Amino acid sequence: MGTVRRMTLIGLFLLVAVVGLGIPTSGAARTGDESKRVIEVEGPVVWAVQLSDLHFSVHHPDRALDFRRLVGPALSLIRPSLVLLTGDLTDGKSRDLLTMKQNEEEWVEYQSVMDDVIQRSGLDRTIFYDVRGNHDNFGVPAVGGALDFFSKYSINGRLGRRSNVNSVTLQTPERKHLFVGLDSSMRVGIRGPTNLFGHPTDEMLAETDAQLSQWDSLSGKPVTKISFGHFPLSFSAASDSGKTLKEIFLKHSISAYICGHLHSRFGKNLKRHHRSSDRVLSSERFFQLNMKPQASATTQNCSLGAPPAEEFWEWEMGDWRKSRMMRILAIDGGHVSYMDIDLKSGLKETIILPTFPLDSRFMSTSLSHRTYECEFMVPSSHETIRALVFSNSPIASVIVRIFDLRGGDFSMVMDSQMTKREDITSGGALYSAPWNYRAFEDPSPDRYWLQIIANDAMGRPTFTDLRPFSINGLSAHRSWTWKEFFVMGCQWAALYGPILWSVFCFLFSLLLIPKVLWLCTNKQLTYASSLANKSIFSGVAWILQELCNIPVVWFGFLGYLFFLLLFPWFIGQVFTNGGKGYMTYKGWVVKSISQRGGNFFLGHPDIMVIVIPHLVFVVLPAVLVAAALAAERTRYQEKFRTTMEKKEDDYSLLHKGSVKHDIQGSRTSKFRFGNRWTQKFLLVVCLGIFWKHFSNCRALIKAYEMNPFFHFPLYSFSVPLLLAYSMYDTGRVG
């Protein structure tokens, strides 16, 4: 009985310990803190699934229906260790896409769909992580408030993950794989379109720094670090102290930052490589010209305690909303690779993800390059080619082929059978094939190309795309398209200020410099003098100086520019349930909901989506067209006067009599019905400016529930009235 009693007490003690520590008996170890979890994973390779920009909408039910139909079976096939949903879970837009605020019906649908997907996949709910996107924050005045449906219906919210930064570690016998999720959306969410950027705070950056460093001094195992969030770094603002997420990521030399937000309109697979720069006046603060900047020539540090290079990859993925994209990201011995799967046509029977060697075009290769330079550090992982294979059908064979591109033609140099590794039991199969990797060392990063072929039991082959690799760890050059550079290469938060003040300075220069020159020299340029000089500068100066001859328009534009700088542009509803604020070029001013009281600016630099287009596509063209109309009138007057004087002289010579009445009649006829093609073209341009401006005003009226006569009369009518007066003044010739 004593023995039984002791065994019972020991069992009770172990049960209490298990419950208290939060360690499940299934073998997946977890810490008690939901913001820092540890999951034990068997096998040398771990993989996760990413989905982004779901945009579940009451107006587009097919998005949720397809997600329910496709994602559950896909996850059941892939069996990932983590599922990451990187923002914009709901749409929050009206049918005409102009009103942007929270819709609880969409959140209820998201909760229902995710519960069904989790059940159909057979995965543990706790391995799902979702983060907030800007659409999930439209019009939310306070996190945790009545309109914060993310906290109520999201997986993170229901599991009690209240922090802006949550981490989870996938631990294998050889390595730790740290994933850190970030919610950098506005703490006070205003309606779109001025809710576009990520806004990390200093507190969030400090927590991110702490989470990324949690294993630095506690583990003897190597750590691979991945961060995930919604906003690309090109659409992330700096904190109040000027710090950025990029600085934190470089400090910890993370392998990759994965995100969403940009959908597929600029490219299905946007990438950017970040590297620390020693240059004080580096242009990378504002833009980066190449997808991967050239590394500076430095000697490789081969000491065992040498810090890793301060660099990381940023991988944005296509959306679910239209593209139905899903990503599988794998980590094999510290090497990170991924592939994006298009589910538009349904789930494929077989999916192949090569995990080593890496794609030399855009994969993280700094580790491979250091291994190549420091030969004594070559790991055993280099001795095999490896690939993950997921299939609904039994796999009969997997083959690896390597092609040599020397001479411009693909010639096969290796064709080998791959064997299945038996130490992978949680999902897909890992296949490997031995090779002499030294035979493929080459200074060219795109000489050798890899392809994997899997044949199922029914004889159906599945091919991977040909991809270059470099055992040397060298990167193949890959250029951005102009659209990719526009959204990934430009640091828009940093560029807003320079663009704004450059446009304002240019507009003031157009108005003030010609006026000052006129007043200082007491001499006005004429059409004849500009023709005589045959100079573009002289012609432009004459055109701009002609605008000064219409005081109403000139002073009107000058006053309008001061209005845009000194006064609110408009007043509107900034939250879902009302709540008014006014917008300036600095951002929205709303009543503070914090305990400190007072007013503060919101949506900086998000308001650039309104400010810059208005200045560049409305105000600037209006000033130029008004000046051109004034110059066209003057040019026509002089041409008309010259023509009439010539006709008077001709009539005098021919008739030797009074022809005043005939000349005046001819003058009136020619004035009214003359072919003034320049004027007609400028009037068409004016109509284009009117259309652009009133389209913007209509969008703002819908977005912030405004009345143009009461909430933004000067913004709405100043430019059209000034242009209309210029058009009217043009007709007053004669």
XYZ file of C-alpha atoms in Angstrom:
734
model
C 0.000 0.000 0.000
C 2.899 2.355 0.780
C 4.318 1.801 -2.657
C 0.952 2.467 -4.266
C 0.533 5.587 -2.186
C 3.988 6.846 -3.162
C 3.285 6.139 -6.849
C -0.008 7.985 -6.566
C 1.669 10.990 -4.952
C 4.391 10.999 -7.619
C 1.729 10.802 -10.338
C -0.210 13.680 -8.811
C 2.984 15.713 -8.536
C 3.832 15.111 -12.203
C 0.281 15.978 -13.270
C 0.428 19.245 -11.343
C 3.817 19.970 -12.879
C 2.533 19.269 -16.388
C -0.524 21.479 -15.895
C 1.454 24.210 -14.196
C 4.132 24.324 -16.865
C 1.644 24.016 -19.718
C 3.473 21.031 -21.263
C 1.140 18.762 -23.210
C 1.702 15.053 -23.239
C 1.779 15.007 -27.069
C 5.418 16.000 -27.084
C 4.958 19.637 -28.217
C 6.448 21.636 -25.368
C 5.075 25.110 -24.654
C 5.972 27.837 -22.240
C 3.266 29.286 -20.042
C 3.571 32.759 -21.635
C 1.437 32.858 -24.796
C 3.682 35.584 -26.257
C 6.720 33.244 -25.997
C 6.021 29.631 -26.877
C 8.288 26.671 -27.597
C 7.149 23.739 -29.730
C 9.225 20.600 -30.058
C 9.478 19.379 -33.659
C 10.917 16.075 -34.834
C 13.322 15.892 -37.746
C 15.952 18.269 -39.155
C 13.585 20.383 -41.274
C 10.707 22.608 -40.128
C 8.170 24.374 -42.310
C 5.350 26.859 -41.938
C 2.478 28.088 -44.106
C 1.763 31.764 -44.736
C -1.505 33.263 -45.982
C -2.059 36.975 -46.383
C -4.662 39.567 -47.332
C -7.747 37.363 -47.101
C -10.157 40.341 -47.313
C -13.275 38.419 -46.322
C -16.112 40.648 -47.497
C -19.887 40.633 -47.318
C -19.837 41.832 -50.933
C -17.527 39.041 -52.134
C -18.550 35.779 -50.439
C -16.387 33.713 -52.802
C -13.238 34.652 -50.877
C -14.399 32.965 -47.693
C -16.029 30.070 -49.564
C -12.816 29.275 -51.447
C -10.777 29.606 -48.273
C -13.024 27.140 -46.473
C -12.969 24.759 -49.440
C -9.248 24.827 -50.270
C -7.161 25.770 -47.256
C -8.364 23.036 -44.895
C -7.377 20.174 -47.262
C -4.128 21.978 -48.160
C -3.098 22.257 -44.526
C -4.093 18.638 -43.951
C -1.724 17.650 -46.772
C 1.183 19.908 -45.792
C 0.943 19.492 -41.993
C 2.983 22.603 -41.130
C 4.366 23.365 -37.698
C 2.982 26.912 -37.925
C 0.260 28.726 -39.890
C 0.818 32.479 -40.215
C -1.929 34.824 -41.400
C -0.268 38.152 -42.056
C -3.059 40.699 -41.939
C -6.068 42.149 -43.741
C -8.237 39.289 -42.563
C -11.409 41.237 -43.404
C -12.094 43.846 -46.071
C -13.941 46.610 -44.245
C -15.022 48.312 -47.486
C -18.355 49.226 -49.004
C -19.413 47.822 -52.369
C -18.106 50.923 -54.200
C -14.798 50.595 -52.250
C -15.003 54.196 -51.006
C -16.271 53.827 -47.426
C -13.814 51.994 -45.172
C -14.825 50.964 -41.676
C -15.307 47.835 -39.612
C -18.095 45.368 -40.437
C -18.795 42.872 -37.649
C -20.518 40.473 -40.041
C -17.209 39.945 -41.844
C -15.467 39.169 -38.561
C -18.102 36.625 -37.587
C -17.545 34.972 -40.953
C -13.765 34.964 -40.413
C -14.173 33.252 -37.056
C -16.516 30.644 -38.499
C -14.286 29.904 -41.505
C -11.135 29.586 -39.403
C -12.844 27.228 -36.948
C -13.919 25.041 -39.849
C -10.469 25.134 -41.504
C -8.742 24.202 -38.252
C -11.127 21.313 -37.728
C -10.739 20.018 -41.308
C -6.957 20.344 -41.236
C -6.623 18.369 -38.026
C -4.020 20.847 -36.736
C -3.694 22.254 -33.249
C -5.399 25.658 -32.971
C -2.463 27.086 -31.047
C -0.089 26.853 -34.015
C -2.212 29.432 -35.889
C -1.037 33.029 -35.586
C -2.882 35.955 -37.164
C -1.770 39.583 -37.088
C -3.708 42.746 -37.696
C -3.572 44.555 -41.044
C -4.633 48.098 -41.855
C -8.044 46.893 -43.103
C -8.574 45.155 -39.752
C -8.015 48.540 -38.088
C -10.165 50.879 -40.211
C -12.029 53.247 -37.915
C -11.056 51.515 -34.641
C -10.637 54.271 -32.017
C -9.038 52.044 -29.368
C -7.509 48.581 -29.174
C -9.712 46.494 -26.903
C -12.706 48.765 -27.430
C -16.157 47.881 -28.723
C -15.095 48.277 -32.365
C -11.894 46.259 -32.030
C -13.289 43.100 -33.619
C -9.793 41.681 -34.120
C -9.411 41.203 -30.378
C -12.824 39.532 -30.243
C -12.860 37.258 -33.299
C -9.243 36.624 -34.344
C -7.324 33.510 -33.325
C -4.747 35.551 -31.433
C -7.476 37.437 -29.648
C -9.372 34.321 -28.613
C -6.163 32.637 -27.418
C -5.266 35.602 -25.243
C -2.301 36.844 -27.261
C -2.821 40.504 -26.433
C 0.715 41.713 -27.086
C 1.730 43.526 -30.259
C 4.713 41.161 -30.449
C 4.312 37.387 -30.138
C 6.977 34.764 -30.651
C 7.033 31.012 -31.066
C 10.097 28.776 -31.246
C 10.171 25.544 -33.240
C 12.853 23.469 -31.555
C 14.582 20.508 -33.170
C 17.430 18.501 -31.656
C 19.969 20.517 -33.657
C 18.547 24.037 -33.895
C 16.021 26.584 -32.687
C 13.771 28.360 -35.178
C 12.407 31.594 -33.737
C 9.345 33.207 -35.348
C 8.403 36.702 -34.128
C 5.043 38.164 -35.209
C 4.456 41.925 -35.281
C 1.297 44.020 -35.177
C 2.483 47.464 -36.272
C -0.930 48.831 -37.271
C -2.100 52.166 -35.873
C -2.908 52.138 -32.184
C -5.738 54.528 -33.013
C -7.082 53.295 -36.332
C -8.590 55.913 -38.625
C -10.615 55.166 -41.735
C -8.984 54.637 -45.099
C -7.549 55.759 -47.373
C -5.362 57.549 -44.793
C -4.600 54.284 -43.009
C -1.949 52.705 -45.191
C 1.314 52.500 -43.247
C 2.660 50.441 -40.394
C 3.349 52.527 -37.285
C 5.733 50.759 -34.902
C 6.095 52.488 -31.556
C 9.255 52.699 -29.458
C 7.693 50.289 -26.966
C 6.936 47.800 -29.741
C 10.470 48.072 -31.149
C 11.926 47.447 -27.697
C 9.704 44.375 -27.290
C 10.678 43.139 -30.766
C 14.334 43.547 -29.847
C 13.788 41.578 -26.637
C 11.859 38.790 -28.356
C 14.468 38.376 -31.089
C 17.257 38.152 -28.514
C 15.514 35.731 -26.127
C 17.755 32.777 -27.082
C 21.017 34.636 -27.636
C 22.442 33.880 -24.205
C 20.288 30.957 -23.099
C 20.884 28.350 -25.770
C 23.939 26.561 -27.049
C 22.042 25.642 -30.203
C 22.159 27.846 -33.321
C 19.078 30.010 -33.834
C 17.385 30.877 -37.119
C 15.228 33.991 -36.802
C 12.169 34.800 -38.913
C 9.862 37.751 -38.411
C 6.379 38.134 -39.874
C 3.939 41.018 -40.091
C 1.575 42.765 -42.459
C 3.402 45.857 -43.710
C 6.451 45.853 -46.000
C 9.260 47.997 -44.659
C 8.753 50.412 -47.559
C 5.330 51.141 -46.032
C 6.435 51.267 -42.393
C 7.011 54.580 -40.636
C 9.689 55.314 -38.061
C 8.837 55.513 -34.365
C 8.640 58.805 -32.463
C 12.353 58.556 -31.676
C 13.220 57.841 -35.326
C 13.957 54.124 -34.938
C 12.774 51.601 -37.523
C 12.040 47.908 -37.784
C 14.842 47.590 -40.317
C 17.386 48.601 -37.671
C 16.120 45.917 -35.281
C 16.127 43.239 -37.973
C 19.665 44.146 -39.065
C 20.867 44.127 -35.483
C 19.710 40.524 -35.053
C 20.633 39.416 -38.599
C 17.300 37.688 -39.068
C 17.053 35.370 -42.044
C 13.839 36.835 -43.452
C 10.920 39.139 -42.819
C 7.725 37.875 -44.497
C 4.742 40.148 -45.025
C 1.786 41.008 -47.274
C -0.182 44.236 -47.889
C 0.749 44.936 -51.537
C -1.299 42.138 -53.127
C -0.327 41.078 -56.657
C -0.914 44.220 -58.683
C 2.769 45.197 -58.532
C 4.154 41.674 -58.775
C 3.264 38.253 -57.418
C 6.447 37.833 -55.475
C 8.065 41.070 -54.297
C 11.469 40.805 -52.648
C 14.114 43.079 -51.204
C 17.477 42.384 -49.628
C 18.500 44.692 -46.795
C 22.103 45.276 -45.800
C 23.602 47.602 -43.197
C 25.515 50.527 -44.644
C 28.537 52.283 -43.166
C 27.884 55.389 -45.225
C 26.534 58.261 -43.136
C 24.695 59.854 -46.053
C 23.361 56.659 -47.534
C 20.572 57.093 -50.081
C 18.991 53.853 -48.829
C 17.165 55.906 -46.236
C 14.928 57.009 -49.111
C 15.258 54.364 -51.814
C 17.177 51.297 -52.934
C 17.853 50.969 -56.641
C 18.502 47.227 -56.813
C 16.684 44.293 -55.274
C 19.956 43.230 -53.693
C 22.588 45.974 -53.231
C 26.194 45.157 -53.968
C 28.177 44.020 -50.946
C 31.237 45.980 -50.003
C 34.542 44.199 -50.471
C 35.406 42.889 -47.010
C 37.502 40.023 -45.769
C 35.427 37.108 -44.480
C 35.791 36.593 -40.714
C 36.152 32.845 -40.205
C 36.452 32.785 -36.417
C 33.831 30.703 -34.669
C 32.623 33.606 -32.558
C 32.379 36.071 -35.444
C 29.036 37.883 -35.638
C 26.865 37.179 -38.685
C 26.514 39.720 -41.442
C 23.932 42.422 -40.739
C 21.520 41.643 -43.541
C 18.172 39.996 -44.170
C 15.670 39.292 -46.915
C 12.174 40.766 -47.083
C 9.658 38.564 -48.893
C 6.207 39.990 -49.611
C 3.626 37.511 -50.829
C 0.636 37.709 -53.135
C -2.854 37.976 -51.703
C -5.673 35.528 -51.176
C -8.255 38.137 -52.209
C -7.703 37.729 -55.952
C -4.675 35.505 -56.448
C -5.584 32.675 -53.997
C -1.922 32.374 -52.978
C -0.476 30.226 -50.204
C 3.196 30.065 -49.197
C 5.244 27.233 -47.727
C 8.412 28.377 -45.949
C 10.991 25.766 -44.910
C 14.150 25.937 -42.799
C 16.724 23.229 -43.413
C 19.914 23.483 -41.362
C 19.542 27.261 -41.144
C 18.877 27.626 -44.882
C 15.518 29.304 -45.540
C 13.583 28.658 -48.722
C 9.981 29.060 -49.795
C 7.545 28.556 -52.620
C 4.209 30.184 -53.397
C 1.312 28.009 -54.522
C -1.530 29.274 -56.707
C -4.782 27.673 -55.530
C -7.011 29.286 -58.153
C -7.344 26.011 -60.011
C -7.480 23.938 -56.843
C -4.947 22.101 -54.744
C -2.211 20.273 -56.627
C -1.804 16.525 -56.069
C 1.929 16.884 -55.446
C 3.952 19.832 -54.135
C 7.753 19.905 -54.202
C 9.873 22.397 -52.255
C 13.659 22.104 -52.698
C 15.387 22.995 -49.419
C 19.055 22.650 -50.428
C 20.860 23.985 -52.396
C 19.204 27.391 -52.308
C 18.018 29.471 -55.238
C 20.863 31.901 -55.928
C 18.590 34.653 -57.266
C 16.804 35.707 -54.129
C 17.352 33.274 -51.296
C 19.357 33.967 -48.162
C 22.879 32.934 -49.121
C 25.179 34.726 -46.674
C 25.504 31.565 -44.577
C 26.511 29.543 -47.651
C 29.026 32.190 -48.713
C 30.691 32.200 -45.283
C 30.801 28.400 -45.345
C 32.496 28.480 -48.747
C 35.051 31.096 -47.704
C 35.787 29.309 -44.411
C 36.340 25.770 -45.662
C 36.809 24.219 -42.222
C 33.226 25.095 -41.347
C 31.590 23.020 -44.089
C 28.617 21.243 -42.438
C 27.375 17.776 -43.264
C 24.203 19.349 -44.657
C 26.132 20.256 -47.818
C 26.683 16.630 -48.653
C 23.136 15.981 -49.929
C 20.538 17.613 -52.140
C 17.220 17.784 -50.299
C 13.589 18.493 -51.101
C 10.259 18.297 -49.286
C 7.514 16.429 -51.128
C 3.828 16.673 -50.193
C 1.426 14.413 -52.059
C -2.066 12.987 -51.800
C -0.870 9.972 -53.802
C 1.919 7.516 -52.934
C 5.243 8.640 -54.385
C 7.021 6.043 -56.525
C 10.234 7.972 -57.210
C 11.888 11.354 -56.829
C 14.684 12.394 -59.202
C 17.095 15.309 -59.067
C 18.621 16.770 -62.210
C 21.302 19.408 -62.544
C 21.911 21.329 -65.756
C 24.939 23.313 -66.864
C 24.144 26.563 -68.674
C 27.666 27.177 -69.952
C 27.500 28.066 -73.636
C 23.880 29.217 -73.401
C 22.271 25.756 -73.621
C 21.089 23.539 -70.770
C 23.100 20.324 -70.675
C 22.346 17.730 -68.014
C 25.314 16.955 -65.777
C 23.581 15.010 -63.008
C 20.549 12.689 -62.931
C 20.172 10.906 -59.614
C 17.510 9.071 -57.627
C 16.535 10.610 -54.282
C 15.667 8.520 -51.233
C 13.135 9.236 -48.539
C 14.351 10.212 -45.091
C 12.596 8.218 -42.382
C 13.201 10.751 -39.594
C 10.369 13.004 -40.849
C 7.068 11.845 -39.385
C 5.015 15.042 -39.131
C 3.622 15.642 -42.589
C 5.554 15.812 -45.840
C 8.434 13.573 -46.790
C 12.037 14.744 -47.018
C 13.976 13.266 -49.926
C 17.749 13.491 -50.310
C 20.474 12.472 -52.736
C 24.255 12.461 -52.117
C 26.449 14.538 -54.399
C 29.927 15.962 -54.720
C 29.084 19.581 -54.065
C 32.706 20.640 -54.683
C 32.214 19.740 -58.324
C 29.670 22.524 -58.662
C 31.746 25.370 -57.240
C 31.850 28.136 -59.800
C 32.310 31.925 -59.744
C 29.098 32.297 -61.739
C 25.988 32.167 -59.494
C 23.696 31.058 -62.329
C 25.759 28.498 -64.200
C 24.171 25.426 -62.596
C 20.396 24.905 -62.438
C 18.403 22.467 -60.317
C 15.171 20.589 -61.031
C 13.294 17.995 -58.962
C 10.831 15.511 -60.521
C 8.416 13.433 -58.437
C 6.468 10.531 -59.946
C 3.462 9.177 -58.073
C 2.214 5.583 -58.094
C -0.022 6.314 -61.092
C 2.929 7.513 -63.147
C 2.036 11.215 -63.028
C 5.161 13.415 -62.927
C 5.446 16.758 -61.110
C 8.290 19.095 -62.073
C 9.734 22.030 -60.193
C 10.796 25.114 -62.111
C 14.450 25.274 -63.068
C 16.304 27.376 -60.504
C 19.964 28.445 -60.365
C 22.056 27.647 -57.322
C 25.504 28.578 -56.077
C 27.481 26.406 -53.699
C 29.810 29.388 -53.325
C 26.978 31.335 -51.742
C 27.000 33.978 -54.480
C 23.813 35.755 -55.532
C 22.614 36.016 -59.100
C 21.685 39.516 -60.184
C 17.981 40.208 -60.367
C 16.531 43.618 -61.236
C 13.280 45.190 -60.224
C 10.657 46.230 -62.713
C 9.628 49.840 -62.317
C 6.446 48.761 -60.503
C 8.422 46.626 -58.071
C 10.835 49.484 -57.413
C 7.915 51.858 -56.858
C 6.445 49.822 -53.989
C 9.492 48.014 -52.571
C 12.483 50.176 -53.415
C 11.077 53.513 -52.232
C 10.904 54.272 -48.506
C 7.675 56.229 -48.682
C 7.493 57.319 -45.049
C 10.894 59.000 -45.366
C 10.114 60.390 -48.830
C 6.860 62.119 -47.874
C 8.551 65.182 -46.344
C 11.018 65.817 -49.192
C 8.319 65.294 -51.841
C 5.850 67.546 -50.020
C 8.217 70.476 -49.541
C 9.698 70.112 -53.004
C 6.228 70.407 -54.551
C 5.287 73.373 -52.345
C 8.580 75.160 -53.134
C 8.076 74.525 -56.844
C 4.520 75.886 -56.737
C 5.555 79.015 -54.836
C 8.437 79.482 -57.286
C 6.058 79.364 -60.256
C 4.039 82.162 -58.725
C 6.603 84.347 -56.964
C 9.768 84.312 -59.097
C 8.125 85.796 -62.259
C 6.396 88.410 -60.091
C 9.607 89.374 -58.285
C 11.550 89.632 -61.559
C 8.843 91.858 -62.989
C 8.845 94.134 -59.948
C 12.626 94.289 -59.658
C 13.371 94.947 -63.335
C 10.195 96.979 -63.942
C 10.107 95.288 -67.327
C 7.633 92.678 -68.480
C 8.520 90.000 -70.958
C 6.526 89.968 -74.189
C 5.556 87.362 -76.721
C 7.758 89.034 -79.323
C 10.815 89.090 -77.040
C 10.382 85.419 -76.125
C 10.243 84.557 -79.837
C 13.303 86.640 -80.549
C 15.347 84.937 -77.783
C 14.424 81.472 -79.064
C 14.997 80.122 -75.584
C 12.851 77.658 -73.709
C 13.620 79.462 -70.450
C 12.536 82.771 -71.929
C 9.300 81.239 -73.219
C 8.471 79.631 -69.866
C 9.261 82.865 -68.036
C 6.945 84.789 -70.356
C 4.117 82.270 -69.869
C 4.405 82.404 -66.063
C 4.651 86.178 -66.069
C 1.431 86.409 -68.058
C -0.358 84.793 -65.099
C 0.561 87.876 -63.054
C -1.585 89.932 -65.446
C -4.669 88.178 -64.040
C -4.522 89.396 -60.401
C -7.600 87.471 -59.303
C -6.120 84.155 -60.414
C -2.557 84.891 -59.277
C -3.543 86.020 -55.787
C -6.117 83.242 -55.646
C -3.540 80.510 -56.211
C -1.087 82.138 -53.804
C -3.721 82.360 -51.100
C -4.796 78.769 -51.734
C -1.252 77.518 -51.181
C -1.086 79.366 -47.857
C -4.448 77.856 -46.948
C -3.110 74.348 -47.621
C -0.131 75.066 -45.355
C -1.792 76.904 -42.498
C -5.351 75.643 -42.188
C -7.276 72.336 -42.052
C -8.120 70.894 -45.440
C -11.402 69.330 -44.366
C -13.392 67.919 -41.464
C -14.679 64.342 -41.495
C -15.705 61.230 -39.615
C -12.520 59.338 -38.801
C -13.935 56.395 -36.802
C -16.474 53.698 -37.588
C -19.012 54.999 -35.065
C -18.495 58.668 -35.843
C -16.040 60.978 -34.132
C -14.912 63.985 -36.137
C -11.434 65.208 -36.869
C -9.800 67.635 -39.232
C -6.961 66.887 -41.626
C -3.902 68.995 -42.372
C -0.815 68.106 -44.378
C 0.649 66.831 -41.075
C -2.142 64.344 -40.420
C -5.507 64.082 -38.701
C -6.207 65.982 -35.518
C -8.743 64.216 -33.311
C -9.751 64.404 -29.684
C -7.306 62.324 -27.706
C -8.667 59.105 -26.231
C -5.626 58.650 -24.036
C -5.511 59.668 -20.396
C -3.174 62.563 -21.049
C -5.886 64.436 -22.962
C -5.338 67.056 -25.624
C -5.076 66.687 -29.393
C -2.537 64.819 -31.497
C -1.829 64.034 -35.119
C -2.771 60.694 -36.672
C -2.074 59.185 -40.055
C 1.315 60.707 -40.794
C 2.602 59.902 -43.410
C -0.567 58.017 -44.475
C -2.216 61.298 -45.512
C 0.285 61.511 -48.373
C -2.173 59.458 -50.475
C -4.419 62.550 -50.417
C -1.914 65.393 -50.114
C 0.603 64.497 -52.830
C -1.924 63.559 -55.575
C -3.874 66.772 -54.898
C -0.771 68.934 -55.182
C 0.789 67.113 -58.140
C -2.264 66.180 -60.208
C -4.637 69.063 -59.401
C -2.953 72.210 -58.055
C 0.238 72.096 -60.139
C -1.546 71.407 -63.468
C -4.111 74.082 -62.621
C -1.407 76.728 -62.112
C 0.361 75.762 -65.335
C -2.850 75.635 -67.380
C -4.019 79.005 -66.008
C -0.671 80.527 -66.992
C -0.881 78.888 -70.422
C -4.397 80.249 -70.950
C -3.216 83.743 -70.078
C -0.262 83.442 -72.439
C -2.467 82.044 -75.206
C -4.777 85.036 -74.887
C -1.875 87.479 -75.171
C -0.386 85.611 -78.125
C -3.734 85.611 -79.897
C -4.259 89.316 -79.207
C -0.928 90.204 -80.776
C -1.501 87.924 -83.751
C -5.010 89.331 -84.169
C -3.772 92.933 -83.926
C -1.033 92.310 -86.508
C -3.512 90.702 -88.904
C -5.971 93.587 -88.579
C -3.284 96.236 -89.098
C -2.161 94.476 -92.266
C -5.718 94.313 -93.570
C -6.229 98.008 -92.836
C -3.145 98.830 -94.859
C -4.301 96.598 -97.742
C -7.783 98.122 -97.755
C -6.337 101.633 -97.704
C -4.186 100.923 -100.715
C -6.909 99.182 -102.714
C -9.971 101.313 -101.987
C -8.497 104.655 -100.895
C -11.632 105.103 -98.822
C -13.292 104.468 -95.520
C -13.273 100.798 -94.723
C -13.606 101.086 -90.966
C -16.957 99.286 -90.837
C -15.764 96.359 -92.987
C -12.574 95.951 -90.968
C -14.427 95.948 -87.658
C -16.840 93.330 -89.008
C -13.973 91.164 -90.221
C -12.220 91.570 -86.840
C -15.285 90.469 -84.905
C -15.861 87.510 -87.206
C -12.260 86.372 -87.033
C -12.178 86.833 -83.241
C -15.312 84.832 -82.653
C -14.776 82.085 -85.156
C -11.001 81.900 -85.501
C -9.309 78.536 -85.116
C -7.719 78.805 -81.646
C -6.575 75.193 -81.370
C -4.248 75.886 -78.442
C -7.115 77.347 -76.459
C -9.325 74.372 -77.236
C -6.616 71.947 -76.145
C -6.131 73.838 -72.861
C -9.881 73.786 -72.247
C -9.833 69.982 -72.638
C -6.983 69.829 -70.118
C -9.073 71.970 -67.759
C -11.915 69.482 -68.043
C -9.469 66.692 -67.163
C -8.358 68.593 -64.057
C -12.010 69.174 -63.105
C -12.748 65.461 -63.473
C -9.701 64.431 -61.418
C -10.472 66.903 -58.646
C -14.158 66.119 -58.358
C -13.403 62.379 -58.417
C -11.086 62.924 -55.450
C -13.744 64.993 -53.698
C -16.378 62.306 -54.278
C -14.065 59.671 -52.796
C -13.420 61.840 -49.728
C -17.138 62.540 -49.270
C -17.827 58.810 -49.168
C -14.771 57.915 -47.104
C -15.329 60.421 -44.303
C -19.057 61.211 -44.664
C -18.555 64.884 -45.465
C -20.560 67.657 -47.078
C -18.436 69.656 -49.542
C -20.251 72.923 -48.768
C -19.801 72.692 -44.993
C -16.821 70.432 -44.297
C -14.314 71.393 -47.025
C -15.578 74.260 -49.230
C -12.152 75.813 -49.967
C -10.612 72.441 -50.839
C -13.577 71.570 -53.068
C -14.159 74.761 -55.012
C -11.033 76.957 -54.990
C -9.155 75.315 -57.858
C -12.231 74.849 -60.099
C -13.275 78.487 -59.577
C -9.797 79.812 -60.339
C -9.595 77.713 -63.491
C -13.092 78.752 -64.514
C -12.155 82.418 -64.105
C -9.015 81.817 -66.215
C -11.168 80.272 -68.942
C -13.600 83.183 -68.759
C -10.801 85.751 -68.872
C -9.356 84.044 -71.936
C -12.512 84.852 -73.854
C -12.320 88.547 -72.999
C -10.157 89.412 -75.998
C -10.642 92.327 -78.291
